[in-house]
Short mmCIF file of C-alpha atoms in Angstrom, two decimals:
data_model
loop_
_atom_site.label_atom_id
_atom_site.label_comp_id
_atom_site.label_asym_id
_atom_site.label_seq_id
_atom_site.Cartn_x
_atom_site.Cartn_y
_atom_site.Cartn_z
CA UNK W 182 16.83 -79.07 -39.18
CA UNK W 183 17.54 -78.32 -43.06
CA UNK W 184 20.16 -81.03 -43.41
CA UNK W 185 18.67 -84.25 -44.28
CA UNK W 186 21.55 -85.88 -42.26
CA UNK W 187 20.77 -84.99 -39.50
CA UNK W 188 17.25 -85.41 -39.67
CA UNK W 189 17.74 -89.25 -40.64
CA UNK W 190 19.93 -89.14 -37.49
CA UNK W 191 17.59 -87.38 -34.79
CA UNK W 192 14.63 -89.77 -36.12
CA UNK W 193 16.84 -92.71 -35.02
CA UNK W 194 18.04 -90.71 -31.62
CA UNK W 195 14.37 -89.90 -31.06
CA UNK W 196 13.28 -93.38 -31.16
CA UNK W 197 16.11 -94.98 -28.74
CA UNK W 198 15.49 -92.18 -26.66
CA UNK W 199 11.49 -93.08 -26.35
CA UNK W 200 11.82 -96.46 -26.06
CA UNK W 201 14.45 -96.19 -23.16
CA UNK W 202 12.27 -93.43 -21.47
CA UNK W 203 9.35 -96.50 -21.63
CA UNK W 204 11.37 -98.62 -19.89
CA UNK W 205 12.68 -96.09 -17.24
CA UNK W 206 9.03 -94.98 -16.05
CA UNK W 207 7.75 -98.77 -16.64
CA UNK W 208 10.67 -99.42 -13.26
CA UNK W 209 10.05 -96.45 -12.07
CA UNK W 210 6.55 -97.66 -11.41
CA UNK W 211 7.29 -101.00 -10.37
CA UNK W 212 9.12 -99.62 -7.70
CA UNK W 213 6.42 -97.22 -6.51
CA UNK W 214 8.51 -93.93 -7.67
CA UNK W 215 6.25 -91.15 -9.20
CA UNK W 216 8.20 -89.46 -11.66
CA UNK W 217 8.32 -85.59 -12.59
CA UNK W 218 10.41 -84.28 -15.84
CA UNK W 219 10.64 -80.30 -14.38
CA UNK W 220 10.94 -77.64 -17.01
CA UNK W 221 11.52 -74.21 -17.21
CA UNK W 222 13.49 -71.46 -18.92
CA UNK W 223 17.11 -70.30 -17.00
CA UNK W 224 16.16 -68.29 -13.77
CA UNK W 225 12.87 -69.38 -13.75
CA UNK W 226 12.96 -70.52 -9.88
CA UNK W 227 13.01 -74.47 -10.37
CA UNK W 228 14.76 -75.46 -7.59
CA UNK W 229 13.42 -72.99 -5.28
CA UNK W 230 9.80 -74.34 -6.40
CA UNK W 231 11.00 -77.82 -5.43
CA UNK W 232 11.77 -76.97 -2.28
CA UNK W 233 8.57 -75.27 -2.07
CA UNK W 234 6.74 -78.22 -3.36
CA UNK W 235 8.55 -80.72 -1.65
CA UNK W 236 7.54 -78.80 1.88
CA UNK W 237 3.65 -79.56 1.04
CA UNK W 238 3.70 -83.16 0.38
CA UNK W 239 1.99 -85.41 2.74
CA UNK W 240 2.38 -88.83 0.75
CA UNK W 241 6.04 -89.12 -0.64
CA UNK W 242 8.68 -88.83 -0.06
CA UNK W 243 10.56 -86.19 -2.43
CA UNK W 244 14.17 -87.59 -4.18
CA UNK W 245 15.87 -85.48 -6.70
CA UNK W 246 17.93 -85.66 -10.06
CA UNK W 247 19.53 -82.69 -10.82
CA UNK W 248 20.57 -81.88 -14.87
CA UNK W 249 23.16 -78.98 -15.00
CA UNK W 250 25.64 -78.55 -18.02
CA UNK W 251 28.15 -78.45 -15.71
CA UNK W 252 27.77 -77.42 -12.03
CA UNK W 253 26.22 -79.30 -9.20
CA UNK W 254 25.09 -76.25 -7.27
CA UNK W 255 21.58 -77.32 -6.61
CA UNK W 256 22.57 -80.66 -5.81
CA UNK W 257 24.76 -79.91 -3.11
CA UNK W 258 22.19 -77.02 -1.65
CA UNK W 259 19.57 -80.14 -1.69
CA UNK W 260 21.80 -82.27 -0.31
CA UNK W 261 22.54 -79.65 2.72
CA UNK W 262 18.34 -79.52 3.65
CA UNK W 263 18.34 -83.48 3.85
CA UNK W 264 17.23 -84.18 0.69
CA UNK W 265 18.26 -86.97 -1.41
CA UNK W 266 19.99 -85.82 -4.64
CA UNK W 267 21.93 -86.84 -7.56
CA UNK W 268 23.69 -85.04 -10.06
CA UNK W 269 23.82 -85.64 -13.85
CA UNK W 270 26.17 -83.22 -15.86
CA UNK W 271 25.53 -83.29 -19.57
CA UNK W 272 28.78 -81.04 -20.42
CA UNK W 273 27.61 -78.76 -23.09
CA UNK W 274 24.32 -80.86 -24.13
CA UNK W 275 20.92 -78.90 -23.99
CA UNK W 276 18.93 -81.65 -22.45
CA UNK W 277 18.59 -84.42 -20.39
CA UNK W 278 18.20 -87.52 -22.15
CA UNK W 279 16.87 -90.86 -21.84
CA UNK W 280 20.14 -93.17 -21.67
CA UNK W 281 21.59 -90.44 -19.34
CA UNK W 282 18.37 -90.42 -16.94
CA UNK W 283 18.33 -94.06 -16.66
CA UNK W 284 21.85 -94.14 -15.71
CA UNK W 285 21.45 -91.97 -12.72
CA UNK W 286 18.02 -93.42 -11.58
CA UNK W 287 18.55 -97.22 -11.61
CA UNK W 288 20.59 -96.99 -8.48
CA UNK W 289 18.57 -94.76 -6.30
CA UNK W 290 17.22 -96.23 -3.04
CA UNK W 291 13.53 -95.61 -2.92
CA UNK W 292 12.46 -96.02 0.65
CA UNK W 293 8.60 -96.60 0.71
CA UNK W 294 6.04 -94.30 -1.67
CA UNK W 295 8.32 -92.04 -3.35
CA UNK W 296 8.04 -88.70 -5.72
CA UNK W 297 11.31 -88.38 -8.66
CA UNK W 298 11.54 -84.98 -9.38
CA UNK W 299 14.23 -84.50 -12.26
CA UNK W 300 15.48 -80.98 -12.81
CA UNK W 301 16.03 -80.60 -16.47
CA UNK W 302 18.39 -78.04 -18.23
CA UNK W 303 16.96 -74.50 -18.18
CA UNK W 304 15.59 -74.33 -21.79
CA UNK W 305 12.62 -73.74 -23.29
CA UNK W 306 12.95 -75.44 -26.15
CA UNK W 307 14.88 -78.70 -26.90
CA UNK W 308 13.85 -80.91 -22.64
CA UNK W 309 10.17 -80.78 -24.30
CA UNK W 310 11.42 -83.03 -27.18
CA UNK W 311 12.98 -85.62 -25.09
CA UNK W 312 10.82 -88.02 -22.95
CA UNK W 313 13.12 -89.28 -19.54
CA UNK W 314 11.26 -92.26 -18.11
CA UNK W 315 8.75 -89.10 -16.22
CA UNK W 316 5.51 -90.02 -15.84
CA UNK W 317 4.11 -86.30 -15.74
CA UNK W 318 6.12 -83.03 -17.27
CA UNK W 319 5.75 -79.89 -15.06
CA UNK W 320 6.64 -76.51 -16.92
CA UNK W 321 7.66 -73.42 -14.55
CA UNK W 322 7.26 -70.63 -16.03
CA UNK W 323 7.09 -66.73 -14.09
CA UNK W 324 5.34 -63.36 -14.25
CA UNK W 325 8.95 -61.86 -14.68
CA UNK W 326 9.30 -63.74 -18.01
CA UNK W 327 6.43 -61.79 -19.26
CA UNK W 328 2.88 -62.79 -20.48
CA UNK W 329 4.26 -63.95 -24.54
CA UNK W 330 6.02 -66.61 -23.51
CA UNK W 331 3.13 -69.52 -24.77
CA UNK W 332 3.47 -67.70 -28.02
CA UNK W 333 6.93 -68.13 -28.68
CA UNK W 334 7.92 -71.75 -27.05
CA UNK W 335 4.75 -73.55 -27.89
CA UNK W 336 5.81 -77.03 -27.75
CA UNK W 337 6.98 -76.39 -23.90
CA UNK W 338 3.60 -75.06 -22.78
CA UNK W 339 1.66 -77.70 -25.07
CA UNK W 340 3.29 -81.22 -24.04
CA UNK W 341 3.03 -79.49 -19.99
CA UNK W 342 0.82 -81.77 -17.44
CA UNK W 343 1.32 -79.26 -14.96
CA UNK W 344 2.13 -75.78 -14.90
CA UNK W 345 3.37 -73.13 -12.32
CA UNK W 346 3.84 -69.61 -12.88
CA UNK W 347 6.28 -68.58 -10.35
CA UNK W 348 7.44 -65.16 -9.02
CA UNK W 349 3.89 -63.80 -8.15
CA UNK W 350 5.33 -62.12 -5.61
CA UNK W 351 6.78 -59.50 -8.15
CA UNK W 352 3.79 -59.27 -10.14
CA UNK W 353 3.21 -55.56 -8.74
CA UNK W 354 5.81 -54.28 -10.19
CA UNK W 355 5.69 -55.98 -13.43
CA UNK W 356 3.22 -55.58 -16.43
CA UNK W 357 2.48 -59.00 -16.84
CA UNK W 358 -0.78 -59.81 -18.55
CA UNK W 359 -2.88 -63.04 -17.28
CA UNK W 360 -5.40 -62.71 -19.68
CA UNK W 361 -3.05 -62.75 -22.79
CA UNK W 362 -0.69 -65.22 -21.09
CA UNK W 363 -3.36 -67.89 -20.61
CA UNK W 364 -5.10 -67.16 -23.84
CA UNK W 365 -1.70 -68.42 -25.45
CA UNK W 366 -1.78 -71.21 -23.21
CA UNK W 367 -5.31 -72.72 -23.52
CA UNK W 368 -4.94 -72.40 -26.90
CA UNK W 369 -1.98 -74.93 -26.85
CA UNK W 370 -3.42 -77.00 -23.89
CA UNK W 371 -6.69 -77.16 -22.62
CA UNK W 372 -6.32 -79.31 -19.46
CA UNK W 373 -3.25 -78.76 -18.04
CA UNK W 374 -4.26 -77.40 -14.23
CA UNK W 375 -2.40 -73.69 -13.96
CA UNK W 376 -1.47 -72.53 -10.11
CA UNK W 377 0.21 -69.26 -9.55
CA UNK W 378 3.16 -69.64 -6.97
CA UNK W 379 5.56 -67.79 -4.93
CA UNK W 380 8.69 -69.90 -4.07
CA UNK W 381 9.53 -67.06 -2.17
CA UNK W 382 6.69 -66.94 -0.11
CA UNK W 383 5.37 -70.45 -0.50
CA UNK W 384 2.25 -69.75 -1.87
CA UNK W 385 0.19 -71.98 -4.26
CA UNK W 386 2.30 -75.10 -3.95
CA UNK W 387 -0.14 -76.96 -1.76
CA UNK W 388 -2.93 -77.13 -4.72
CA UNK W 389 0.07 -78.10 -7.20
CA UNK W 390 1.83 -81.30 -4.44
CA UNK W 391 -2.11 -82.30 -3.64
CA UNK W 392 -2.42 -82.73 -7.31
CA UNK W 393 0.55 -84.50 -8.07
CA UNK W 394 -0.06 -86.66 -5.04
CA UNK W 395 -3.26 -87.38 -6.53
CA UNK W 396 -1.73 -88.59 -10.31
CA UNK W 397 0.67 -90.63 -8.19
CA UNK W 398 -2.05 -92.64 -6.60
CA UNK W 399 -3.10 -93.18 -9.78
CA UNK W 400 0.11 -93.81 -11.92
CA UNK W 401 -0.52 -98.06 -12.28
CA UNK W 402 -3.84 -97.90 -13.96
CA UNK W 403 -2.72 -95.09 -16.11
CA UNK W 404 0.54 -96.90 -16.58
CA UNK W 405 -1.43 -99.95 -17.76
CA UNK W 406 -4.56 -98.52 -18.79
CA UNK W 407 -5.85 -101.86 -20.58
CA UNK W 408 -6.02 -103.57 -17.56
CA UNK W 409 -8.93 -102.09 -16.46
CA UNK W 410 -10.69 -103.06 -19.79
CA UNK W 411 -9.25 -106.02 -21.30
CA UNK W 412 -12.95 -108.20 -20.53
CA UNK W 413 -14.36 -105.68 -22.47
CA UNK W 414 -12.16 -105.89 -25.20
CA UNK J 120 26.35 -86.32 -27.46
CA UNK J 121 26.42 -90.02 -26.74
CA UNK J 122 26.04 -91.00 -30.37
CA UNK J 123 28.96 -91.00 -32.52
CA UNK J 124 26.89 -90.90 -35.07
CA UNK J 125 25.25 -87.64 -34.14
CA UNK J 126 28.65 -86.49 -32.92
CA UNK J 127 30.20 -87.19 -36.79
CA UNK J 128 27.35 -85.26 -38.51
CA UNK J 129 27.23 -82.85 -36.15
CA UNK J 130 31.36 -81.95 -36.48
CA UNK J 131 30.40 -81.66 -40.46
CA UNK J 132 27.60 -78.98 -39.85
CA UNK J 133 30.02 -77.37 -37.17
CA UNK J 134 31.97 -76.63 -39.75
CA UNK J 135 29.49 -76.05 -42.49
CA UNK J 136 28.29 -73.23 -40.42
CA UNK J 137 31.30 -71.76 -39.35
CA UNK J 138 32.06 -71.31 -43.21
CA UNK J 139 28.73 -69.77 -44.05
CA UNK J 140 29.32 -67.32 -41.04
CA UNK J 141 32.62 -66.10 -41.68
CA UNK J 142 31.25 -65.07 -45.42
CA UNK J 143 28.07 -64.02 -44.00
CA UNK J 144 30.10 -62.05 -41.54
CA UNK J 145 32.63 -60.43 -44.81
CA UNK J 146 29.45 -59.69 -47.08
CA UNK J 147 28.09 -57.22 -44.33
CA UNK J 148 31.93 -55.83 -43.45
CA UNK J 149 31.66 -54.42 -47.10
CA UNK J 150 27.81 -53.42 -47.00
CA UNK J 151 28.72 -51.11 -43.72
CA UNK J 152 26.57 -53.10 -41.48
CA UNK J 153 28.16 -54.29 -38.12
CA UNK J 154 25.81 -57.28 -36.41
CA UNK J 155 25.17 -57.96 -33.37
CA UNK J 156 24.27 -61.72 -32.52
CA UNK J 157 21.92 -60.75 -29.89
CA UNK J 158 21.50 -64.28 -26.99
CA UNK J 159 19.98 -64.42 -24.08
CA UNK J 160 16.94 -66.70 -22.19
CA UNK J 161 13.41 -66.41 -22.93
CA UNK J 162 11.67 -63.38 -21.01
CA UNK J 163 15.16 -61.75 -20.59
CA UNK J 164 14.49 -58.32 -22.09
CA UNK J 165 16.17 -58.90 -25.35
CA UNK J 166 13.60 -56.92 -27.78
CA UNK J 167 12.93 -54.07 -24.89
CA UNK J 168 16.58 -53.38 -24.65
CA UNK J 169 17.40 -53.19 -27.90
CA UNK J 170 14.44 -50.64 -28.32
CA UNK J 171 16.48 -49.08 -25.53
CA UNK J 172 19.87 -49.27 -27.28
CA UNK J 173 18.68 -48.08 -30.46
CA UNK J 174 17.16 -44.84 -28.96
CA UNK J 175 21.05 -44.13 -27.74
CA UNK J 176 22.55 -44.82 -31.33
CA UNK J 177 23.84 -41.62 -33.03
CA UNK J 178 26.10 -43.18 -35.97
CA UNK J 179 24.47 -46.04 -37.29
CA UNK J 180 20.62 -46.76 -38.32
CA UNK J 181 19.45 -49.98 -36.46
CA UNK J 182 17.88 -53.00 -38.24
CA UNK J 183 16.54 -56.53 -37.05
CA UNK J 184 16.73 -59.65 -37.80
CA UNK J 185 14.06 -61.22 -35.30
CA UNK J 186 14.69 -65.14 -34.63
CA UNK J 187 11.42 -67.06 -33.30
CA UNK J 188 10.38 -70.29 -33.71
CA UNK J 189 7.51 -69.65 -34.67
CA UNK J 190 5.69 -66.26 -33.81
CA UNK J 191 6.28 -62.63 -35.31
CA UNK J 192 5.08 -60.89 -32.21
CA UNK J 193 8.30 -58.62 -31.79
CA UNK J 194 8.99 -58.29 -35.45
CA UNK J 195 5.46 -56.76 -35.83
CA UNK J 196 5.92 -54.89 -32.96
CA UNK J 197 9.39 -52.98 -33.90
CA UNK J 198 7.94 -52.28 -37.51
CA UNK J 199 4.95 -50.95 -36.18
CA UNK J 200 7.73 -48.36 -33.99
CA UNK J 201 9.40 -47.83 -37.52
CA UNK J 202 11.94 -50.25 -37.47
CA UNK J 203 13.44 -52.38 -40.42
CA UNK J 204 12.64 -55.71 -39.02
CA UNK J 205 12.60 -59.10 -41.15
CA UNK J 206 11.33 -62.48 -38.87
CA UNK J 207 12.88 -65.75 -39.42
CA UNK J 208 11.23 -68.71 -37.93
CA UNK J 209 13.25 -71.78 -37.13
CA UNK J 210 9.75 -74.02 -36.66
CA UNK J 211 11.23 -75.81 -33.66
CA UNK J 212 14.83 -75.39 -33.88
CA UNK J 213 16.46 -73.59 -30.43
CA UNK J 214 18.98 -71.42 -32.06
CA UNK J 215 19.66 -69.76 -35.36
CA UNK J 216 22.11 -71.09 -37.70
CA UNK J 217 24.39 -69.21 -40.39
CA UNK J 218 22.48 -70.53 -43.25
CA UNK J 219 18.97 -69.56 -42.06
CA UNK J 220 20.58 -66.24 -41.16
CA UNK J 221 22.22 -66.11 -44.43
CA UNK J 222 19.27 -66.09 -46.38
CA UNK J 223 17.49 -63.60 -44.53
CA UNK J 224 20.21 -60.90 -44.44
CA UNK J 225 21.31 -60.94 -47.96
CA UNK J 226 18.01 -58.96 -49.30
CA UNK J 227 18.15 -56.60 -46.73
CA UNK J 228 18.61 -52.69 -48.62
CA UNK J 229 20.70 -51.10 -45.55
CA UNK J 230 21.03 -47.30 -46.27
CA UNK J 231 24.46 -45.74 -44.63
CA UNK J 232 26.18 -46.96 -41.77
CA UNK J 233 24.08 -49.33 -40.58
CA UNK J 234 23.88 -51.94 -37.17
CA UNK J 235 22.06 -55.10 -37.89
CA UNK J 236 20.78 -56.73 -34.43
CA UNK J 237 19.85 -60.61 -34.96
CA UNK J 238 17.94 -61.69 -32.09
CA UNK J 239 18.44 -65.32 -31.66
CA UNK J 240 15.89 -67.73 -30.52
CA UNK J 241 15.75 -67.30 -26.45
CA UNK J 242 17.94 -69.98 -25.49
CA UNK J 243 20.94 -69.47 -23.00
CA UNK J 244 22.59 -73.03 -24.13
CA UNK J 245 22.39 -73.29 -27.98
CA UNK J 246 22.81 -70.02 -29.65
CA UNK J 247 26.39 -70.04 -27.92
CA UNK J 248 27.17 -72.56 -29.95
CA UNK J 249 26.52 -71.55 -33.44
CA UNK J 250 28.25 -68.02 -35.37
CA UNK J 251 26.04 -66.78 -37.56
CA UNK J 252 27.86 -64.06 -39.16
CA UNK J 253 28.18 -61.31 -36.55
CA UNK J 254 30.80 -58.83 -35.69
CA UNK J 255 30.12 -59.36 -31.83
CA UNK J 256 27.98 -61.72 -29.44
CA UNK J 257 25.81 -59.71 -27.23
CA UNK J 258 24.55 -61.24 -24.18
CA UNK J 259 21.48 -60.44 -21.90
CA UNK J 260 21.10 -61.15 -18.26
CA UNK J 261 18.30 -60.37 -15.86
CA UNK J 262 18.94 -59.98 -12.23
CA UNK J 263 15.71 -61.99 -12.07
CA UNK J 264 17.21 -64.74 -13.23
CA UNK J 265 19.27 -65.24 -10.18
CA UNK J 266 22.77 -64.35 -9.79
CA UNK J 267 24.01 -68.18 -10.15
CA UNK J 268 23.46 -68.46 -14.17
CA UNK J 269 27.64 -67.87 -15.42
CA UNK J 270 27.84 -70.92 -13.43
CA UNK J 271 25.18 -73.09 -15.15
CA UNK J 272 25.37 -71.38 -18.49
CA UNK J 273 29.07 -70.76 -18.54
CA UNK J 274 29.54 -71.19 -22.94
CA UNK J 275 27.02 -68.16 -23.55
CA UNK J 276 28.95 -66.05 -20.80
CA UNK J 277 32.45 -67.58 -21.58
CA UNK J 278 31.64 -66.47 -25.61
CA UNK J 279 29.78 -63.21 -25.12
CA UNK J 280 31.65 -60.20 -26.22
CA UNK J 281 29.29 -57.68 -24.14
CA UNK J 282 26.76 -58.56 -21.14
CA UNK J 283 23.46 -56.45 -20.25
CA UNK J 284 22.48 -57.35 -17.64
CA UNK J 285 18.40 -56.37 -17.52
CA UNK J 286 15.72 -55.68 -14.95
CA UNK J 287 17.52 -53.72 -12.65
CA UNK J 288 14.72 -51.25 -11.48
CA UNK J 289 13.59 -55.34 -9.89
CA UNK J 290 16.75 -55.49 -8.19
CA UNK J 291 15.51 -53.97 -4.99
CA UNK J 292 13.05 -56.58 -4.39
CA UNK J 293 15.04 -59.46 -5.15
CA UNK J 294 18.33 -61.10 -3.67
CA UNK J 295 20.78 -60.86 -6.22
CA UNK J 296 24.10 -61.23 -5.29
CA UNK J 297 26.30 -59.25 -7.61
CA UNK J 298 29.75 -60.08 -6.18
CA UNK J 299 29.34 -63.58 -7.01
CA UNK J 300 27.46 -63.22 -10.63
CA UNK J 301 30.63 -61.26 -11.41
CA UNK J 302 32.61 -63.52 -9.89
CA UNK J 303 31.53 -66.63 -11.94
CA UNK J 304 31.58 -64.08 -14.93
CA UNK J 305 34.79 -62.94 -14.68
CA UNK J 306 36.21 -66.68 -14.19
CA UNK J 307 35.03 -67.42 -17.44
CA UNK J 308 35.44 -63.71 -19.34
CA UNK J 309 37.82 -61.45 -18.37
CA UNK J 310 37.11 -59.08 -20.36
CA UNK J 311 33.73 -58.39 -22.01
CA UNK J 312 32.39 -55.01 -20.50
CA UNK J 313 29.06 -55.31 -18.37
CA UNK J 314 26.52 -52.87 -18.16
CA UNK J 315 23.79 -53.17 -15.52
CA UNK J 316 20.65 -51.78 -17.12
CA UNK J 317 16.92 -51.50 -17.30
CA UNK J 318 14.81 -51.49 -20.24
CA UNK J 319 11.94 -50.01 -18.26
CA UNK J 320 13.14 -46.41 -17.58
CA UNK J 321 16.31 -46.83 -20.32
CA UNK J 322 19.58 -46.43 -18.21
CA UNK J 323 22.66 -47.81 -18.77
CA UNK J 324 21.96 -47.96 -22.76
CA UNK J 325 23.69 -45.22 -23.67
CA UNK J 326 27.51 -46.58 -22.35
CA UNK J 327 26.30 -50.06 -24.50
CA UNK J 328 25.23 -48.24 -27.37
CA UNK J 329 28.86 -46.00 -27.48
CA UNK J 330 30.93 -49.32 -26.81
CA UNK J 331 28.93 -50.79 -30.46
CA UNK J 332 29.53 -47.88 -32.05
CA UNK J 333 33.34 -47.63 -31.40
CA UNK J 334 33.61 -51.92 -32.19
CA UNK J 335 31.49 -51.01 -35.53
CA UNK J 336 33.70 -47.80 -36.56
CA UNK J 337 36.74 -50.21 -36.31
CA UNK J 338 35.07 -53.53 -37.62
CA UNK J 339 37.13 -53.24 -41.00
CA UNK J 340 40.66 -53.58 -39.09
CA UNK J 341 39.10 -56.15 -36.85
CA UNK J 342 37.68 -58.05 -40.22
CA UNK J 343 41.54 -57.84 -42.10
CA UNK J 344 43.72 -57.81 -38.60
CA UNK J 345 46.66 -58.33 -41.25
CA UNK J 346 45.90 -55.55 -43.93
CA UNK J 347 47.61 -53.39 -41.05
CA UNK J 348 50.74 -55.64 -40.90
CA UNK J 349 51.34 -57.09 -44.19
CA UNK J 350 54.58 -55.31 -45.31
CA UNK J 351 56.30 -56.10 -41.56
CA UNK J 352 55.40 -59.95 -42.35
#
């Protein structure tokens, strides 16, 4: 970011990307689909926590969007369990974006109360800048990525509404420290709900669907949040 | 990259970069200091393994350049172990760029032969993208990451010239599957050596460290391939 034309540029980028994400979750809602930007670093166990997520809900029905540079591994492993899934390739780009997102959601066929998980790139850094049309981010992060990692990606564990740590099944042989870790964290974000998870194992993922389960319920009023007030007004 | 716009400014700083690199990359040549772009994900291993290579160096006195965005937790921590270690922060940018890197290398006093390690910002999409003046690209792998990432990352494995690949005192409580990590490796990079290690107890540094150390002894021929040839031209 030291070259003024670029910034001028991104600033422009950044606002047609926000104003297309608006749009995305406002039809998103309207047609009763609950959507969940899913971040994490490379390796982290994203799709495995899907699946582990996606086992525990009792409300939705799970569909997935699935952001690789260039493969469509996890698509076709989804597809192979029964689960819906779409691909979106950026070839080469860091992120998913809003026009791209919007593309591959507007022709998915919701059946009945339904939960959009969209499995960003696995970075760190640059999905956090980039709104999609979610209506809630979830970070993964994992004991195997050590305890620093609030420190050094910030913006990833600040703009989170929902984070896993995944991998505690390793945490025995690892020197991961919780109370360092989630120092780091609250002092970024002081609300986001933290569960500890095991993809491999399954544990902690009914707390995290029960939660998101619960948000969805709740995604019109917070969608239109005025409506609830405008005689007060 | 939908925007032409961002795509026009973005082929100027392309080349902008590559510029600065390539004299970034001559200025060291002549000050006896072979670098080492140093890439990998976040929670990889990168500043425990290069503890680990440096204890295995026996020609050349190790110095870092530690890319964050915005902590100086590592670059703290090697100085307080005696190392020569200068932080640059890229305050939100994913990957270090030949000008930032520039500027922080040129005050550096190196004393002999000398190996300058730049960790870049832990980011397995980005930092591929970008030289920044080094002699070599060296890229670090976990087993915990899963043994699918050549295939979802494939520019950082496609441009590395030598792989570590970390963590593997984990391996026996994981399911990596090494035939077909090497297999989407090799598909991409025929030929960069790969060196299964573990920063933990230290092993498999010392055939990484002797592999840089032959590259650095011969980085003058590499720098002027035709100095060699000139009179058969």
């Amino acid at each position: 970011m030291h070259d003024t034309r670029k910034v001028n540029v991104m600033e422009d980028i950044y606002g047609e990307n926000e104003h297309i994400a608006v749009h995305t979750r406002e039809a998103l809602t309207e047609r009763d689909a609950f959507c969940v930007n899913v971040m994490g670093a490379p390796g982290v166990g994203k799709t495995s926590c899907l699946k582990a997520l996606f086992a525990c809900l009792k409300e939705r029905r799970p569909y997935v969007v699935e952001g690789d540079i260039e493969s469509d591994l996890d698509a076709r492993h989804l597809r192979e369990l029964g689960i819906p899934a779409i691909q979106l390739n950026t070839f080469g780009a860091c992120h998913l974006d809003a026009p791209l997102v919007r593309n591959g959601v507007q022709n998915i066929q919701f059946e009945g109360p339904s939960m959009l998980f969209i499995e960003n790139i696995g970075n760190l850094v640059c999905p956090a800048e980039f709104s999609i049309g979610e209506h809630v981010k979830l970070l993964i992060s994992s004991v195997t990525e050590g305890s620093d990692k609030p420190y050094k990606y910030p913006l990833a564990f600040e703009k989170a509404d929902l984070i896993l740590v995944n991998k505690v099944d390793l945490k025995p042989y690892l020197d991961f420290d919780e109370d360092f870790f989630m120092k780091g964290l609250r002092a970024l974000n002081p609300e986001a709900p933290v569960f500890f998870v095991s993809a491999r194992d399954g544990s902690g993922f009914a707390e995290a669907a029960a939660w998101l389960e619960h948000k969805a319920a709740h995604m019109r009023e917070e969608a239109y949040p005025h409506h609830h007030h405008h005689h007060h007004d």
